[in-house]
Amino acid sequence: MAHLAGSDGHSLSCYTSSMSCSVDGLHCGVIYHTSVIAIGNTMNSSSSTTVMLASAPCPSENVTATLDCYNNTATVSWSSATGANTHTVTAESADGYLDSCQSEVGQCELTGLKCGQTYNITLTSTDDQCQAQTLSDVTLRTRPCKPLGVGVDLQCGTNVANMYWNEQEGVDFYVATTSCSVGTTQCNSTTSTCQLPILQCGETCQFSVTASSSLCFSEDSSVVELQTDPCQPTDVIVNNRTCNNDTARLEWSEAKGALLYTLEVTGDLGFTRSLQTNSTTLEVDLPCGQVFNFTVVAQDERCESAGSLAEQYKSGPCIPEYLQIFTSCEDSMGGVSWVMSSEAETYLAVAVGEDGHTHECTSNSTSCIWDDLHCGDVYTVYVIANDYLCTSLPSNSTTLSMAPCIPQNLTTSFNCSTKVGSLSWNVSETAEFYIVTAQNNDGHTVQLSTNDSWTFISEFQCGQQYYLSVQAADSMCTSTPSQSLVLLSEPCAPTNITSYMDCISNIAVVSWTGSAGAEFYTAAVTTEDGQSNSCWSDSEQCGMPNVQCGQEYSVTVIASNTMCDSDLSVAETLKSVPCVPSNVDVAINCSTNQAVVSWSASDGALSYKLTAKSAQGDVSACETSDLGCTLTSLTCGRSYSVQVVAVHDFCSSLPSQPVNFNSGKIAIH
């Protein structure tokens, strides 16, 4: 049995059958007198030599910590622990950083602390053999660190600077400060930004920030210098105002804080230009004919000022460009149009003839028309622009060629055999060629061009009255047509030719459809060997008597007027009356009481008809295509007269001369 007797009266014991034993429940900071007794079956031994045993020291109490903001040190104090001869204070941050100090008394100072950290304080008490640790609930927040990442964003044109920095944990608020020549301004913020007013243009200001936590302020951040907005330029003026010089010289007063200047030029017609300079004068080339506003802006490396008050300037009127000539090519009218990059108030267009005479036209638009120009003349045309102050230089000139003069003294003729018309006229000055037009009342038009003052026309339609006129032309214009001349073409050939024979009167009758342009007609019948008859008519029919018998005729008609004959019509075939049969002879067959009649052939006959008549009215007839025929059924003892008629498709000839014969005798029984 081991026995422990504490100096505070506390005693403990333990039993064991081995050579050691453990005892729990010692009082801290107490010295125990320890002895061992061997226990036998009947008796115990006496106590061993007493040994002194010191228990572990007691934990310390009442731990406190006090921070020195400016030195960033902390003093930790506590109540003394029973049994301890040394005390160690440990401060540990959230990121594992440690700082410590030792003391044999009830306080010590931590001098290695980092800024902006929260430390947990632990106190360890030790004696010669053991230690006791006190895990206090004491925390220590050190002085905030100097803000880092400090920057300033100047909002150009607003007189406000946005200051920013890296935000830290554990900071209650920040104090941002700006110092300019006119004074110092501060701004408190609980975030990592702050807006500071800037009261003066063209100044260099210093910006810094400090952090505050638990009434401790950090060191000042590094200082950021920033130039404020340059001041607005003033006293802008424009020099060198002349009508035909479009270079303007501008001057203005120097603006504080400006490194360079930007001149903004705006014209009333959309022209814009931006020019930069580091001086207070600038020359600008400007387009003509516009009203310009000039504004000057001062700039430094980051910002620009508000624009100066605008100065106005008007350049001289533009020279008219791209002249376009036009002419109505009639009525002595011509004109010119032009293009303006900017409009003037009025324009003067001048046309100068080759002989020096001039025509002027004033307009408030971009075109002008003259109505008194001379035909066949060539004019030099230019345009001048005007405004209330200035007159532009003349434009580049162009040429206006008037239409050639109308051709005069037209003469015409028509060749009936070739059916070609001719036309001539007097030469028109400046004409490069002529346009000849022939048109009839039905709208048929023949048109041609020629370089000569005469021409032939062969495309006329027959039987028409044409009106011929001439126009003189050049590459730009054509004159109005001359007065018209009338030309009659040859009559048209008659059509629908028909013909027939009046077989009794032996008259050939020809008819046709009237043709255009005809005043009278001539009809002709012609045999193959060239024998012909003709008749004249101012209507659509005529007849030809005494046509030769037994012929096949070609029938044609020609239309005529006082100048020309038409082409022949299409030929029509006509057969004349067959000729009267001749050489009629009669042979009597007494036994059969028949008469055989024969005759010579008749021109034009296709067949023959034979008729024999007695005084008593007996008739015997026959028809044949031969030159003979036998009469039967004769009454005996009668006297007959026989005649032969030649026949073709349309006509019969007159009967031949009668031939008398007697039929057979009457038989006596």
XYZ file of C-alpha atoms in Angstrom:
669
model
C 0.000 0.000 0.000
C 1.334 3.411 -1.055
C 0.190 6.381 1.065
C 0.264 10.037 -0.036
C -0.241 12.735 2.608
C -0.674 16.224 1.159
C 0.487 19.420 2.758
C -3.063 20.670 2.548
C -4.269 17.645 4.612
C -5.464 15.727 1.619
C -4.416 12.066 1.617
C -4.641 9.311 -0.946
C -3.556 5.670 -1.075
C -3.372 2.822 -3.584
C -2.841 -0.911 -3.385
C -0.929 -3.172 -5.680
C 0.679 -6.610 -5.778
C 3.349 -5.327 -8.111
C 6.111 -2.851 -7.577
C 4.099 0.319 -8.560
C 0.654 1.819 -8.546
C -1.137 4.901 -9.904
C -3.092 7.407 -7.858
C -5.740 9.746 -9.338
C -7.289 12.840 -7.819
C -4.217 14.762 -6.625
C -4.768 18.383 -5.669
C -2.881 20.832 -7.902
C 0.044 22.717 -6.431
C 0.328 20.474 -3.298
C 3.424 18.612 -1.937
C 2.598 15.050 -0.940
C 4.686 12.952 1.629
C 4.688 9.507 0.080
C 5.608 6.201 1.810
C 5.014 2.487 1.057
C 4.054 -0.370 3.465
C 4.388 -4.033 2.572
C 1.342 -5.981 3.719
C 1.828 -9.579 4.814
C -0.609 -12.361 5.584
C -0.523 -11.712 9.310
C 1.498 -8.572 9.772
C 2.523 -5.437 7.860
C 5.939 -3.956 7.482
C 6.917 -0.601 8.826
C 6.700 2.475 6.448
C 9.382 3.025 3.909
C 11.409 6.172 3.745
C 9.174 9.140 2.951
C 9.505 10.677 -0.502
C 8.295 14.211 -1.436
C 5.920 14.349 -4.508
C 4.873 17.747 -5.932
C 1.626 17.664 -7.953
C 1.179 19.719 -11.159
C 0.721 23.465 -10.583
C -2.811 24.886 -10.634
C -4.065 26.726 -13.779
C -3.878 30.537 -13.659
C -7.068 32.642 -13.551
C -8.313 36.141 -14.445
C -6.379 36.345 -17.704
C -6.623 39.818 -19.366
C -4.911 41.461 -22.351
C -4.388 45.171 -23.093
C -3.358 46.433 -26.598
C -1.039 49.378 -27.241
C -2.437 50.669 -30.622
C 0.555 52.740 -31.695
C 3.280 50.234 -30.777
C 1.147 47.251 -31.771
C 2.143 45.422 -28.501
C -0.073 43.785 -25.876
C 0.304 43.309 -22.095
C -1.228 40.042 -20.771
C -1.855 39.701 -16.998
C -3.303 36.893 -14.759
C -3.728 35.682 -11.190
C -0.796 33.632 -9.818
C -1.135 29.860 -10.066
C -0.345 27.676 -6.994
C 2.721 25.572 -7.556
C 3.961 27.295 -10.695
C 7.313 28.962 -10.952
C 7.142 30.009 -14.660
C 4.313 31.281 -16.911
C 4.236 31.270 -20.738
C 1.686 33.364 -22.736
C 0.944 32.229 -26.319
C -1.037 34.307 -28.892
C -2.192 32.412 -32.022
C -3.905 34.040 -35.045
C -6.474 32.399 -37.295
C -3.822 31.773 -39.958
C -1.573 29.961 -37.456
C 0.892 32.736 -36.661
C 2.241 32.516 -33.036
C 3.736 35.072 -30.673
C 4.662 34.361 -27.006
C 6.301 35.765 -23.900
C 7.416 34.281 -20.490
C 7.273 35.671 -16.983
C 7.655 34.505 -13.394
C 5.255 37.187 -12.273
C 1.578 37.828 -13.150
C 2.087 39.593 -16.532
C 4.200 39.735 -19.684
C 4.293 41.740 -22.960
C 3.707 40.384 -26.493
C 5.883 42.422 -28.887
C 5.809 40.376 -32.116
C 2.176 40.763 -33.050
C 1.061 41.326 -36.650
C -1.383 44.070 -37.631
C -4.966 43.304 -38.477
C -5.058 39.922 -36.700
C -7.305 38.406 -34.050
C -5.320 36.339 -31.537
C -6.510 33.684 -29.062
C -4.562 33.935 -25.731
C -3.344 30.752 -23.994
C -1.474 30.750 -20.597
C 0.713 27.811 -19.577
C 1.962 27.535 -15.918
C 4.937 25.184 -15.168
C 6.968 23.961 -12.209
C 10.066 21.760 -12.233
C 8.207 18.738 -13.535
C 4.758 19.605 -14.825
C 2.800 22.329 -16.490
C -0.801 23.432 -16.443
C -2.437 25.140 -19.412
C -5.141 27.764 -19.159
C -7.279 28.046 -22.329
C -8.742 31.496 -21.777
C -11.604 33.013 -23.694
C -9.550 36.140 -24.107
C -9.057 37.337 -27.742
C -6.925 40.211 -28.906
C -7.540 42.254 -32.092
C -4.428 44.085 -33.195
C -4.229 47.480 -34.908
C -5.546 47.424 -38.513
C -2.913 47.107 -41.192
C -2.097 49.995 -43.489
C -4.596 49.841 -46.377
C -3.118 48.451 -49.584
C -4.110 48.672 -53.232
C -5.023 52.314 -52.894
C -6.157 53.959 -56.122
C -8.182 56.887 -57.308
C -10.567 57.004 -60.220
C -11.324 60.550 -61.201
C -14.756 60.782 -62.830
C -13.847 63.227 -65.550
C -16.153 66.181 -65.821
C -17.951 65.537 -62.527
C -15.505 67.100 -60.005
C -15.747 63.832 -58.046
C -12.907 61.379 -57.324
C -13.706 57.757 -56.486
C -11.053 56.441 -54.070
C -10.699 52.678 -53.512
C -8.476 50.208 -51.624
C -8.294 46.563 -50.581
C -10.868 45.783 -47.920
C -9.626 44.180 -44.637
C -11.415 41.998 -42.121
C -12.138 43.418 -38.713
C -12.078 47.064 -39.780
C -14.883 49.199 -38.395
C -14.480 52.032 -40.942
C -11.998 53.818 -43.174
C -11.056 57.473 -43.386
C -10.097 58.703 -46.890
C -8.317 62.051 -47.181
C -7.549 64.325 -50.145
C -5.230 67.308 -49.901
C -5.221 70.014 -52.579
C -3.920 73.569 -52.660
C -7.350 74.825 -51.597
C -7.555 72.547 -48.522
C -8.179 69.028 -47.195
C -11.327 66.917 -47.494
C -12.131 63.660 -45.685
C -14.645 60.904 -46.235
C -15.611 58.044 -43.867
C -16.633 54.689 -45.328
C -17.416 51.214 -44.039
C -16.653 49.736 -47.496
C -13.564 49.847 -49.684
C -14.607 52.960 -51.662
C -15.271 56.591 -50.975
C -16.284 59.615 -53.079
C -14.342 62.821 -52.546
C -15.353 66.181 -54.051
C -12.788 68.047 -56.150
C -13.318 71.777 -55.918
C -10.608 73.165 -58.165
C -9.720 72.412 -61.836
C -6.116 72.021 -62.919
C -4.785 70.999 -59.460
C -2.518 68.158 -58.285
C -4.076 66.511 -55.168
C -2.777 63.807 -52.754
C -4.998 60.936 -51.696
C -4.502 58.529 -48.716
C -6.610 56.312 -46.452
C -6.409 54.880 -42.891
C -8.344 52.021 -41.321
C -9.948 52.107 -37.851
C -10.880 49.211 -35.567
C -11.668 49.244 -31.840
C -10.519 52.829 -31.607
C -7.179 51.955 -33.184
C -6.093 53.549 -36.459
C -3.749 51.985 -38.950
C -0.807 53.705 -40.470
C -1.634 56.000 -43.401
C -1.672 54.237 -46.742
C 0.778 55.192 -49.437
C -0.080 58.549 -51.034
C -1.587 58.636 -54.543
C -1.232 61.869 -56.509
C -3.838 62.786 -59.113
C -4.316 65.690 -61.489
C -7.853 67.121 -61.480
C -9.767 68.028 -64.642
C -8.087 70.695 -66.766
C -9.847 74.043 -66.718
C -12.232 75.121 -69.466
C -10.585 77.117 -72.299
C -11.888 80.662 -72.752
C -11.719 83.583 -75.169
C -11.911 81.596 -78.428
C -11.653 83.904 -81.469
C -11.439 83.339 -85.252
C -9.151 85.429 -87.471
C -8.434 85.642 -91.228
C -11.994 86.014 -92.486
C -11.752 86.300 -96.311
C -14.224 85.257 -99.050
C -12.041 82.909 -101.069
C -9.643 81.681 -98.390
C -11.076 78.770 -96.439
C -8.271 78.623 -93.855
C -9.370 79.913 -90.433
C -6.897 80.777 -87.642
C -8.198 80.196 -84.113
C -6.777 81.493 -80.813
C -7.802 80.987 -77.177
C -6.558 81.623 -73.638
C -4.360 79.024 -71.920
C -6.274 76.638 -69.644
C -4.727 75.597 -66.299
C -3.823 71.910 -66.141
C -4.004 71.363 -69.919
C -1.349 69.260 -71.642
C -3.002 69.636 -75.057
C -6.122 71.045 -76.651
C -8.710 69.482 -78.950
C -10.504 71.733 -81.388
C -13.915 70.399 -82.401
C -15.245 71.840 -85.678
C -18.885 71.236 -86.676
C -20.480 72.517 -89.868
C -24.201 73.034 -90.377
C -24.131 70.532 -93.269
C -22.638 67.674 -91.297
C -18.929 68.474 -91.616
C -16.982 67.488 -88.487
C -13.280 67.570 -87.691
C -11.250 67.117 -84.542
C -7.732 68.585 -84.319
C -5.213 68.514 -81.470
C -2.418 70.895 -80.511
C -0.325 71.713 -77.453
C -0.372 75.434 -78.249
C -3.203 77.952 -78.006
C -3.424 78.649 -81.756
C -4.424 76.456 -84.683
C -5.127 76.865 -88.397
C -7.985 74.853 -89.890
C -8.775 74.176 -93.565
C -12.548 74.317 -93.955
C -14.951 73.409 -96.745
C -16.730 76.254 -98.445
C -20.281 77.396 -97.916
C -20.926 76.292 -94.339
C -21.522 77.880 -90.959
C -19.080 76.395 -88.442
C -19.092 76.188 -84.660
C -15.651 75.985 -83.008
C -15.300 74.517 -79.514
C -11.987 74.031 -77.669
C -11.522 71.298 -75.042
C -8.486 71.127 -72.726
C -7.021 67.677 -71.986
C -4.463 66.103 -69.702
C -3.353 62.473 -69.566
C -6.745 61.260 -68.333
C -9.475 63.849 -68.527
C -10.780 66.652 -70.618
C -12.464 69.873 -69.664
C -15.877 71.103 -70.596
C -15.923 72.697 -74.028
C -15.381 76.382 -74.423
C -18.199 78.647 -75.503
C -18.765 78.047 -79.224
C -17.384 80.544 -81.721
C -19.122 80.795 -85.102
C -17.633 81.345 -88.571
C -19.058 81.224 -92.120
C -16.859 80.242 -95.035
C -17.312 81.726 -98.504
C -19.787 80.176 -100.985
C -18.620 77.069 -102.823
C -17.724 77.100 -106.481
C -20.511 75.282 -108.370
C -19.398 71.871 -109.647
C -20.376 69.145 -112.103
C -22.181 71.408 -114.557
C -24.689 69.537 -116.703
C -25.944 71.092 -119.900
C -29.420 70.428 -121.256
C -31.436 71.873 -124.081
C -34.972 71.405 -125.267
C -33.524 71.479 -128.804
C -36.366 73.775 -129.768
C -37.767 77.201 -129.050
C -34.264 78.632 -128.445
C -34.260 77.074 -124.968
C -31.213 75.751 -123.143
C -30.210 75.302 -119.546
C -27.573 74.296 -117.081
C -27.688 72.487 -113.717
C -24.953 72.061 -111.180
C -24.090 70.417 -107.898
C -23.344 72.301 -104.679
C -21.648 70.815 -101.652
C -23.532 73.530 -99.784
C -26.237 75.841 -100.968
C -25.650 79.523 -101.665
C -28.295 82.220 -101.507
C -28.369 82.912 -105.269
C -26.556 81.801 -108.412
C -25.666 83.589 -111.644
C -25.376 81.426 -114.771
C -23.729 83.046 -117.816
C -23.772 81.752 -121.415
C -21.293 83.435 -123.794
C -21.799 82.895 -127.539
C -18.990 82.430 -130.028
C -19.432 85.984 -131.232
C -19.213 87.289 -127.646
C -22.877 88.010 -126.970
C -24.012 86.899 -123.489
C -27.144 85.608 -121.808
C -27.478 85.737 -118.006
C -29.807 83.854 -115.690
C -30.251 84.351 -111.926
C -31.619 81.503 -109.796
C -32.041 80.502 -106.163
C -32.019 76.806 -107.119
C -29.293 74.702 -108.720
C -30.497 75.101 -112.306
C -31.109 77.906 -114.779
C -32.902 78.104 -118.139
C -32.490 80.582 -121.028
C -35.270 80.968 -123.614
C -33.548 83.369 -126.023
C -30.529 81.396 -127.229
C -29.650 81.288 -130.918
C -30.046 78.126 -132.942
C -26.825 76.682 -134.330
C -24.683 78.626 -131.830
C -22.171 77.210 -129.329
C -22.089 78.818 -125.872
C -19.490 78.729 -123.099
C -21.360 78.396 -119.789
C -20.156 79.028 -116.233
C -21.889 79.596 -112.857
C -21.092 81.879 -109.889
C -22.508 81.368 -106.352
C -23.413 84.323 -104.094
C -24.264 84.841 -100.447
C -24.858 87.993 -98.438
C -21.116 88.530 -97.901
C -19.194 86.926 -100.740
C -19.153 85.785 -104.348
C -17.487 82.525 -105.336
C -14.979 82.167 -108.113
C -16.520 81.113 -111.457
C -17.054 77.397 -111.924
C -15.225 75.414 -114.538
C -16.881 76.199 -117.827
C -18.719 73.814 -120.083
C -20.048 74.029 -123.603
C -23.710 74.335 -124.596
C -24.409 73.562 -128.225
C -27.786 74.709 -129.404
C -29.800 72.653 -131.822
C -28.931 73.271 -135.467
C -31.283 75.598 -137.301
C -34.332 74.100 -139.032
C -33.532 73.137 -142.653
C -35.068 75.440 -145.284
C -36.032 75.379 -148.997
C -36.986 71.726 -149.352
C -37.510 70.356 -152.893
C -38.708 66.899 -153.854
C -39.339 64.661 -156.884
C -40.356 61.080 -157.631
C -38.904 58.705 -160.268
C -41.807 56.585 -161.510
C -39.629 53.918 -163.167
C -37.411 53.273 -160.112
C -40.103 54.232 -157.570
C -37.514 56.298 -155.701
C -38.192 59.733 -154.278
C -35.558 62.443 -153.862
C -35.407 65.329 -151.357
C -32.947 68.207 -151.031
C -32.612 71.244 -148.725
C -30.300 74.044 -147.699
C -27.347 73.268 -145.384
C -27.842 74.109 -141.645
C -24.772 75.434 -139.863
C -23.454 73.176 -137.026
C -25.529 70.250 -138.269
C -23.585 66.989 -138.160
C -26.272 64.998 -139.936
C -29.896 65.239 -141.019
C -32.912 63.110 -140.211
C -35.410 62.728 -143.054
C -38.928 61.547 -142.244
C -41.641 60.523 -144.673
C -45.039 59.605 -143.233
C -48.387 58.848 -144.800
C -51.860 59.262 -143.356
C -51.987 55.604 -142.312
C -48.953 56.043 -140.074
C -46.407 54.298 -142.284
C -43.118 56.047 -141.658
C -39.828 55.946 -143.499
C -36.930 57.547 -141.658
C -33.257 57.795 -142.511
C -30.236 59.897 -141.701
C -27.642 61.405 -143.988
C -24.598 63.622 -143.813
C -25.538 65.313 -147.096
C -28.175 67.928 -147.827
C -30.063 65.544 -150.104
C -31.240 61.950 -150.036
C -33.183 59.258 -151.911
C -36.089 57.354 -150.400
C -37.138 53.976 -151.818
C -39.365 52.467 -149.164
C -42.581 54.187 -150.145
C -45.814 52.229 -150.182
C -47.699 52.447 -153.449
C -50.629 54.763 -153.848
C -49.864 56.921 -150.827
C -49.487 60.621 -150.165
C -46.368 61.173 -148.053
C -45.415 64.227 -146.032
C -41.631 64.780 -146.118
C -39.735 66.803 -143.515
C -36.088 67.240 -142.454
C -34.476 67.762 -139.040
C -30.916 68.970 -138.569
C -29.029 67.168 -135.768
C -25.740 67.107 -133.940
C -24.470 64.873 -131.126
C -26.623 66.663 -128.556
C -29.709 68.029 -130.267
C -32.139 67.655 -133.085
C -33.997 70.624 -134.527
C -37.743 70.703 -134.916
C -38.923 69.310 -138.257
C -38.973 71.577 -141.277
C -42.211 72.449 -143.027
C -43.502 69.360 -144.839
C -43.597 68.741 -148.565
C -46.163 66.385 -150.140
C -44.980 63.564 -152.394
C -47.254 61.104 -154.241
C -45.967 57.569 -154.736
C -46.870 55.469 -157.794
C -50.403 53.994 -157.803
C -50.801 50.455 -156.564
C -51.340 47.705 -159.110
C -55.064 46.832 -159.528
C -56.197 43.549 -157.993
C -58.998 41.020 -158.429
C -58.915 41.228 -162.205
C -61.886 39.543 -163.858
C -62.875 39.406 -167.542
C -65.577 37.920 -169.788
C -66.670 38.030 -173.383
C -69.940 39.534 -174.533
C -70.359 36.717 -177.043
C -73.026 38.464 -179.091
C -71.314 41.828 -179.424
C -67.798 40.353 -179.360
C -66.785 42.828 -176.646
C -64.187 41.859 -174.011
C -65.309 43.280 -170.644
C -62.588 43.709 -167.922
C -63.271 44.693 -164.283
C -61.025 45.072 -161.189
C -60.807 46.375 -157.654
C -59.691 49.990 -157.515
C -56.152 50.673 -156.270
C -54.809 53.379 -153.971
C -53.456 56.443 -155.684
C -55.068 55.724 -159.059
C -56.765 58.468 -161.050
C -57.556 56.291 -164.107
C -56.918 52.760 -165.400
C -55.851 51.138 -168.654
C -56.904 47.531 -169.343
C -55.243 45.495 -172.114
C -55.743 42.075 -173.691
C -52.718 40.578 -175.427
C -52.243 37.449 -177.495
C -49.179 35.307 -177.378
C -47.915 36.797 -180.610
C -48.205 40.318 -179.170
C -51.435 41.512 -180.698
C -53.360 43.593 -178.189
C -56.393 45.708 -177.567
C -56.874 48.196 -174.716
C -59.431 50.412 -173.075
C -59.267 53.372 -170.685
C -61.526 54.043 -167.649
C -61.683 56.217 -164.577
C -63.956 53.619 -162.939
C -63.332 49.942 -162.244
C -64.472 48.448 -165.585
C -64.059 48.930 -169.289
C -64.839 47.028 -172.533
C -62.875 46.355 -175.758
C -64.945 45.702 -178.957
C -63.888 43.846 -182.064
C -61.679 41.409 -180.284
C -60.169 38.930 -182.737
C -62.046 35.637 -182.670
C -60.638 32.342 -181.568
C -57.782 33.777 -179.450
C -56.606 33.223 -175.841
C -55.726 36.601 -174.354
C -53.701 37.666 -171.314
C -55.687 40.377 -169.516
C -53.829 43.034 -167.439
C -54.717 46.397 -165.911
C -52.467 49.374 -165.088
C -53.437 52.154 -162.637
C -52.185 55.676 -163.351
C -52.100 59.136 -161.864
C -50.858 62.360 -163.414
C -47.236 61.346 -162.749
C -46.835 57.568 -162.684
C -48.203 54.243 -163.803
C -48.535 51.294 -161.447
C -47.031 47.883 -161.995
C -49.043 45.499 -164.152
C -51.747 43.655 -162.341
C -51.635 39.898 -162.095
C -52.601 38.545 -165.545
C -56.028 36.994 -166.163
C -56.754 34.620 -169.084
C -59.635 35.385 -171.492
C -60.843 33.351 -174.508
C -62.436 35.320 -177.319
C -65.481 34.108 -179.280
C -64.667 31.116 -181.551
C -64.350 32.067 -185.193
C -67.310 31.378 -187.558
C -66.893 28.011 -189.261
C -66.089 28.258 -193.007
C -66.040 26.052 -196.073
C -69.256 24.319 -195.147
C -70.025 21.502 -197.624
C -73.008 19.113 -197.861
C -73.008 15.651 -199.474
C -76.396 13.880 -199.964
C -76.716 10.129 -199.588
C -79.879 9.548 -201.634
C -80.239 5.932 -200.698
C -80.296 6.638 -196.990
C -81.747 10.120 -197.275
C -78.854 11.456 -195.088
C -76.703 14.516 -195.536
C -73.017 14.520 -194.599
C -71.920 18.054 -193.669
C -68.228 19.024 -193.356
C -66.380 22.331 -192.667
C -63.004 23.812 -191.923
C -61.752 24.138 -188.345
C -62.570 27.349 -186.412
C -59.969 28.969 -184.136
C -61.029 28.717 -180.504
C -63.654 26.035 -181.065
C -63.962 23.054 -178.808
C -67.042 21.616 -180.506
C -69.535 22.390 -183.231
C -73.326 22.497 -183.481
C -74.999 21.800 -186.811
C -78.621 22.750 -187.599
C -80.593 22.196 -190.820
C -84.043 23.728 -191.294
C -86.572 23.282 -194.074
C -89.002 25.866 -195.279
C -91.735 23.771 -193.772
C -90.092 23.912 -190.340
C -88.426 20.539 -190.320
C -85.227 20.556 -188.236
C -82.333 18.187 -188.144
C -79.294 18.836 -185.907
C -76.159 17.252 -184.569
C -73.220 18.207 -182.287
C -69.633 17.049 -182.617
C -66.071 17.901 -181.812
C -65.053 16.715 -185.282
C -65.104 18.649 -188.529
C -68.028 16.739 -189.889
C -71.454 15.477 -188.936
C -74.235 13.365 -190.566
C -77.777 14.694 -190.603
C -80.423 12.003 -190.331
C -84.183 12.039 -190.052
C -84.468 14.349 -193.034
C -87.888 14.695 -194.572
C -87.658 13.598 -198.121
C -88.216 15.944 -200.902
C -87.595 19.027 -198.847
C -85.212 21.934 -199.352
C -82.963 22.524 -196.287
C -80.643 25.359 -195.214
C -77.741 24.236 -192.984
C -75.475 26.383 -190.722
C -72.595 25.459 -188.372
C -71.774 27.182 -185.035
C -68.354 26.872 -183.313
C -68.557 26.459 -179.485
C -66.143 26.661 -176.539
C -66.668 26.851 -172.747
C -68.215 30.297 -172.663
C -69.278 31.395 -176.108
C -70.644 30.274 -179.430
C -69.651 31.827 -182.721
C -72.090 33.359 -185.145
C -73.583 30.768 -187.528
C -71.693 30.058 -190.697
C -73.046 31.194 -194.075
C -76.140 29.022 -194.880
C -75.721 26.222 -197.387
C -78.844 24.876 -199.151
C -79.465 21.298 -200.175
C -82.432 19.094 -201.094
C -83.263 15.916 -199.350
C -84.028 12.686 -201.282
C -86.986 12.248 -203.650
C -90.308 10.758 -202.597
C -90.564 7.152 -203.682
C -93.393 6.316 -206.185
C -95.223 3.005 -205.745
